[in-house]
Amino acid sequence: MQAPDQPANEARRLQALRNLRVLDTPAEESLDHLTELARELFGVPVALVSLVDENRQWFKAKAGLDVSETGRDVSFCGHAVAANDALVVTDTHTDPRFADNPLVQDAPHIRFYAGHPLRPLDNMPVGTLCLIDYRPRSFSDRERRLLAGLAGQAEALLRETRLTAEMTYTAKRFETIFFTSATAKIRIDRHGRIIAINPFALNLLGYEEADVVGHNVAMLAPPDIRPHHDGYIDRYLAGHEPRVIGKGREVDAMHKDGHLIPVHLAVNAIHDDNGQVDEFLGVLTDLSEIQAANRRTQKEQELLSVLHQGITDYQALMSGKKLWSFLMEALRDLTNSDYALIGEVLHGNEGNALKIHAITDLSWNAASRRLMEQLRSGDMTLSRADTLLGRVFAHGEVVMTDDLYHHPKRGGFPPGHPRIDNYLGVPIYSGNDLIGMYAIANSHQAPDEALLEWLAPFTATCALLINLYRQMAERDRNLEDLALANDQAQRANRAKSEFLSSMSHELRTPLNAILGFAQLLASGRRNPLSDKQTRQVGQIEKSGQHLLSLINEVLDLAKIESGRMTLSLESMSLAHVMEDVCQTLEPNADASGIRILFTPPPPEWQIHADYTRVKQVLFNLISNAIKYNRADGQVAVSATEHDDALCISIADTGPGIAEHRQHELFEPFNRLDAENGAVEGTGIGLAITRELAERMDGSMGVESTPGEGSTFWFTLPRSYRASTADSGDDTRQPAGDFQQQTLIYVEDNPANQRLMEDIIDDVDGLSLRIAPSAEMGLEMLRTTTAAVIIMDIHLPGMDGYEALAALRRDPVLAHLPVIALSASATPRDINRALDAGFNDYLTKPLEIVKLMETLERYVVT
């Protein structure tokens, strides 16, 4: 036996069958008549409307057969559905697909089958109209067409059955939604009459169904709206822009007993099959609880707003002497009271007194007005403990009454005093300390425990503000002292910065000439020096560089202290940077008779740090190890792993440092008594070195034994990325040849002028013109075609910034590159110049290689 194949679109086919909504439903008379007609028409004993689902074929209509379903695996109709085409089997015994089918071999012994697929929805075959006979027979083309026509009728009847089921389902849903809904719903006809109303609406509005059905819906609207109600419907039906229908809005509905109910009204028009408005459906949502909650929320927000403003704007309110009046008026608004006061409790030997900070005017004559002014100004305090106020500020009691004139603790009111009907007095505590009170009178809501509890946050805020008020005088004194100390510190810091800047400029200016001419003499190609002269010039340059390093150390310390030290952190090879520094310092060590024992770390060890600053740290530590060593000593440089860091150690064979003095090593300007020795230094190198290590997320320390030597170590974070640091190779490259270009140098210092002349004299194709002032430089530019300008900042008369501004305003000269050259070398000076519009910035002492590199960027070669 061959089971039916499963169609490729089986999922869609089954969904169409489910959408038909006829599986396992009662028999339909129309479909039963159709199968009877088919049986009579074709003269067969059995005719079926068969629907094929996942596992079976189920008979929606059957004529001549008692069973209602069979398995899909033995069904003939499954083959017609799989092929989505008519299936005719004239003799099952001769058809190998069905010869051994149980329905052929056993009852009902099918010998003939003809089935046409049914596609009532989405053109998906969900079953067949089929004919069955118990004897073989032929089936003509005419009979095939007749079967197809009857199948079309079956499809139409199936669609009609589905539509009827949907309408029944929709009607039941509508009835359920309408009558059992927890929302008020009203059906209204085109004339405004109520057709139906659900129980929820009746309960909301207080009516019985008979009271409203058949009546105009306007009866449910407030009196001022009723006359216009029918006009809303008429205008909508006439095609005008709707005001309520289809929009929804908040309105008031009239309860049967006459009170108004806030509701949200949504009215929808319901159209018939012709598109005409048939009726309207009104949906009312009770907003009573929402509006009550909104009112409560609004009151809470008002309270929170007062508390927030009182705390956040405390300084402004207090400085303007408005805090207490602000709190008093806020208390009146929050409680809807006519009168209020707020005051501070003063403790004395004879008991508590009340200093009133704010009070509503209760005066009724001239004498009472003077009394109110005294109370407001704080010149007068209240001390009687037997009054309603006294019960609060003297005894810390809460006093509340809504019948003041019959209260047992009430004192008398003088003639003319405004009437007071209710009263609430509340003590203000800070811990167990009574520090103040407030009171309200003639509140529009009776004072009770609920009001007292609601005001608890206000009471707590008042406690906080009174404490702050009491601390204000002391705080002001402290602020004055702090301001004075801060002014002194700022003046000292400015003086230090000005001193450092001035020192840097004044020292760098002569160093520019010293180092510049030393470099020229050492590298002179036209007049080379003798070996002795080369050594002498080298000593000049070495001493100048030492002096420059001392200046840089002081400036580095200033940067660190001011927080202006910037770092460029990247991954780099530890071995490379250690080897670089050791090779640089090896001549120094040889000159001092010291051996450097460098143990290279594995090449794969990487650190995450600033390359230049790592070199500076190593340079400082190894230089110190060389300087503070014994004759024929040694310096061991090595590295070890330490968790996620690498530890670099520099061990010397010097005199060592006593443990009780080791902490002094890192104090700026402390040289541990070495200032009287032969070794030069500022005493700030180690302080800078440790700061640099810590700024790179590392640490630094020392281990030392007197007489045996010291080991300085520092750690840096380990990196597992490929090294990206620059190798630090500063091998000098010869300057390129310039094609007859002119450089204008604006400089007033003769030594610096001569230095620049000697430098440019060795450069082919570049001529130099010097202007001793900015004014002369600008005049020179108007008659000379220049490729680039190098300008000193500190010039007599017009300074470099003014000269730059004049250049940039001149349309002919504005494009020229201008390079600043100054002895002012702080980051602030450099950033200021670049922000002003200089193209680049060079510092004195001038590095000739850097000068050449800079010129090559701006002068066409």
PDB file of N, CA, C and O in Angstrom, residues 195-215:
ATOM      1  N   ILE A 195     -30.181  52.722  23.101  1.00  0.00           N
ATOM      2  CA  ILE A 195     -30.654  51.410  22.660  1.00  0.00           C
ATOM      3  C   ILE A 195     -30.419  50.379  23.755  1.00  0.00           C
ATOM      4  O   ILE A 195     -31.275  49.537  24.044  1.00  0.00           O
ATOM      5  N   ALA A 196     -29.233  50.414  24.339  1.00  0.00           N
ATOM      6  CA  ALA A 196     -28.883  49.449  25.379  1.00  0.00           C
ATOM      7  C   ALA A 196     -27.837  50.088  26.279  1.00  0.00           C
ATOM      8  O   ALA A 196     -27.090  50.986  25.864  1.00  0.00           O
ATOM      9  N   ILE A 197     -27.776  49.623  27.526  1.00  0.00           N
ATOM     10  CA  ILE A 197     -26.801  50.118  28.502  1.00  0.00           C
ATOM     11  C   ILE A 197     -26.372  48.940  29.357  1.00  0.00           C
ATOM     12  O   ILE A 197     -27.194  48.112  29.748  1.00  0.00           O
ATOM     13  N   ASN A 198     -25.071  48.817  29.614  1.00  0.00           N
ATOM     14  CA  ASN A 198     -24.610  47.639  30.349  1.00  0.00           C
ATOM     15  C   ASN A 198     -24.691  47.866  31.867  1.00  0.00           C
ATOM     16  O   ASN A 198     -24.813  49.014  32.336  1.00  0.00           O
ATOM     17  N   PRO A 199     -24.644  46.782  32.640  1.00  0.00           N
ATOM     18  CA  PRO A 199     -24.788  46.901  34.095  1.00  0.00           C
ATOM     19  C   PRO A 199     -23.754  47.820  34.730  1.00  0.00           C
ATOM     20  O   PRO A 199     -24.067  48.507  35.704  1.00  0.00           O
ATOM     21  N   PHE A 200     -22.530  47.831  34.216  1.00  0.00           N
ATOM     22  CA  PHE A 200     -21.511  48.676  34.826  1.00  0.00           C
ATOM     23  C   PHE A 200     -21.892  50.154  34.715  1.00  0.00           C
ATOM     24  O   PHE A 200     -21.715  50.921  35.669  1.00  0.00           O
ATOM     25  N   ALA A 201     -22.425  50.548  33.546  1.00  0.00           N
ATOM     26  CA  ALA A 201     -22.855  51.938  33.366  1.00  0.00           C
ATOM     27  C   ALA A 201     -24.026  52.271  34.278  1.00  0.00           C
ATOM     28  O   ALA A 201     -24.089  53.366  34.858  1.00  0.00           O
ATOM     29  N   LEU A 202     -24.977  51.333  34.412  1.00  0.00           N
ATOM     30  CA  LEU A 202     -26.119  51.570  35.302  1.00  0.00           C
ATOM     31  C   LEU A 202     -25.644  51.774  36.734  1.00  0.00           C
ATOM     32  O   LEU A 202     -26.115  52.670  37.444  1.00  0.00           O
ATOM     33  N   ASN A 203     -24.717  50.947  37.184  1.00  0.00           N
ATOM     34  CA  ASN A 203     -24.206  51.062  38.547  1.00  0.00           C
ATOM     35  C   ASN A 203     -23.439  52.377  38.736  1.00  0.00           C
ATOM     36  O   ASN A 203     -23.537  53.023  39.786  1.00  0.00           O
ATOM     37  N   LEU A 204     -22.663  52.777  37.711  1.00  0.00           N
ATOM     38  CA  LEU A 204     -21.893  54.012  37.802  1.00  0.00           C
ATOM     39  C   LEU A 204     -22.808  55.231  37.918  1.00  0.00           C
ATOM     40  O   LEU A 204     -22.543  56.142  38.706  1.00  0.00           O
ATOM     41  N   LEU A 205     -23.901  55.218  37.148  1.00  0.00           N
ATOM     42  CA  LEU A 205     -24.769  56.397  37.064  1.00  0.00           C
ATOM     43  C   LEU A 205     -25.964  56.331  37.997  1.00  0.00           C
ATOM     44  O   LEU A 205     -26.728  57.306  38.094  1.00  0.00           O
ATOM     45  N   GLY A 206     -26.188  55.172  38.661  1.00  0.00           N
ATOM     46  CA  GLY A 206     -27.263  55.064  39.645  1.00  0.00           C
ATOM     47  C   GLY A 206     -28.636  54.808  39.068  1.00  0.00           C
ATOM     48  O   GLY A 206     -29.643  55.038  39.758  1.00  0.00           O
ATOM     49  N   TYR A 207     -28.741  54.330  37.833  1.00  0.00           N
ATOM     50  CA  TYR A 207     -30.045  54.134  37.184  1.00  0.00           C
ATOM     51  C   TYR A 207     -30.387  52.650  37.091  1.00  0.00           C
ATOM     52  O   TYR A 207     -29.527  51.776  37.214  1.00  0.00           O
ATOM     53  N   GLU A 208     -31.706  52.381  36.848  1.00  0.00           N
ATOM     54  CA  GLU A 208     -32.173  51.074  36.402  1.00  0.00           C
ATOM     55  C   GLU A 208     -32.285  51.121  34.882  1.00  0.00           C
ATOM     56  O   GLU A 208     -32.419  52.196  34.285  1.00  0.00           O
ATOM     57  N   GLU A 209     -32.228  49.954  34.242  1.00  0.00           N
ATOM     58  CA  GLU A 209     -32.256  49.910  32.786  1.00  0.00           C
ATOM     59  C   GLU A 209     -33.498  50.573  32.229  1.00  0.00           C
ATOM     60  O   GLU A 209     -33.445  51.314  31.238  1.00  0.00           O
ATOM     61  N   ALA A 210     -34.660  50.347  32.874  1.00  0.00           N
ATOM     62  CA  ALA A 210     -35.921  50.918  32.374  1.00  0.00           C
ATOM     63  C   ALA A 210     -35.923  52.442  32.445  1.00  0.00           C
ATOM     64  O   ALA A 210     -36.690  53.105  31.736  1.00  0.00           O
ATOM     65  N   ASP A 211     -35.066  53.010  33.326  1.00  0.00           N
ATOM     66  CA  ASP A 211     -35.044  54.473  33.477  1.00  0.00           C
ATOM     67  C   ASP A 211     -34.418  55.165  32.264  1.00  0.00           C
ATOM     68  O   ASP A 211     -34.696  56.352  32.019  1.00  0.00           O
ATOM     69  N   VAL A 212     -33.553  54.448  31.508  1.00  0.00           N
ATOM     70  CA  VAL A 212     -32.786  55.132  30.479  1.00  0.00           C
ATOM     71  C   VAL A 212     -33.020  54.606  29.065  1.00  0.00           C
ATOM     72  O   VAL A 212     -32.933  55.381  28.103  1.00  0.00           O
ATOM     73  N   VAL A 213     -33.286  53.294  28.889  1.00  0.00           N
ATOM     74  CA  VAL A 213     -33.462  52.746  27.542  1.00  0.00           C
ATOM     75  C   VAL A 213     -34.664  53.421  26.880  1.00  0.00           C
ATOM     76  O   VAL A 213     -35.749  53.505  27.449  1.00  0.00           O
ATOM     77  N   GLY A 214     -34.449  53.895  25.666  1.00  0.00           N
ATOM     78  CA  GLY A 214     -35.490  54.604  24.931  1.00  0.00           C
ATOM     79  C   GLY A 214     -35.471  56.101  25.140  1.00  0.00           C
ATOM     80  O   GLY A 214     -36.139  56.834  24.405  1.00  0.00           O
ATOM     81  N   HIS A 215     -34.725  56.573  26.136  1.00  0.00           N
ATOM     82  CA  HIS A 215     -34.630  58.015  26.404  1.00  0.00           C
ATOM     83  C   HIS A 215     -33.393  58.590  25.722  1.00  0.00           C
ATOM     84  O   HIS A 215     -32.431  57.881  25.414  1.00  0.00           O
TER      85      HIS A 215
END
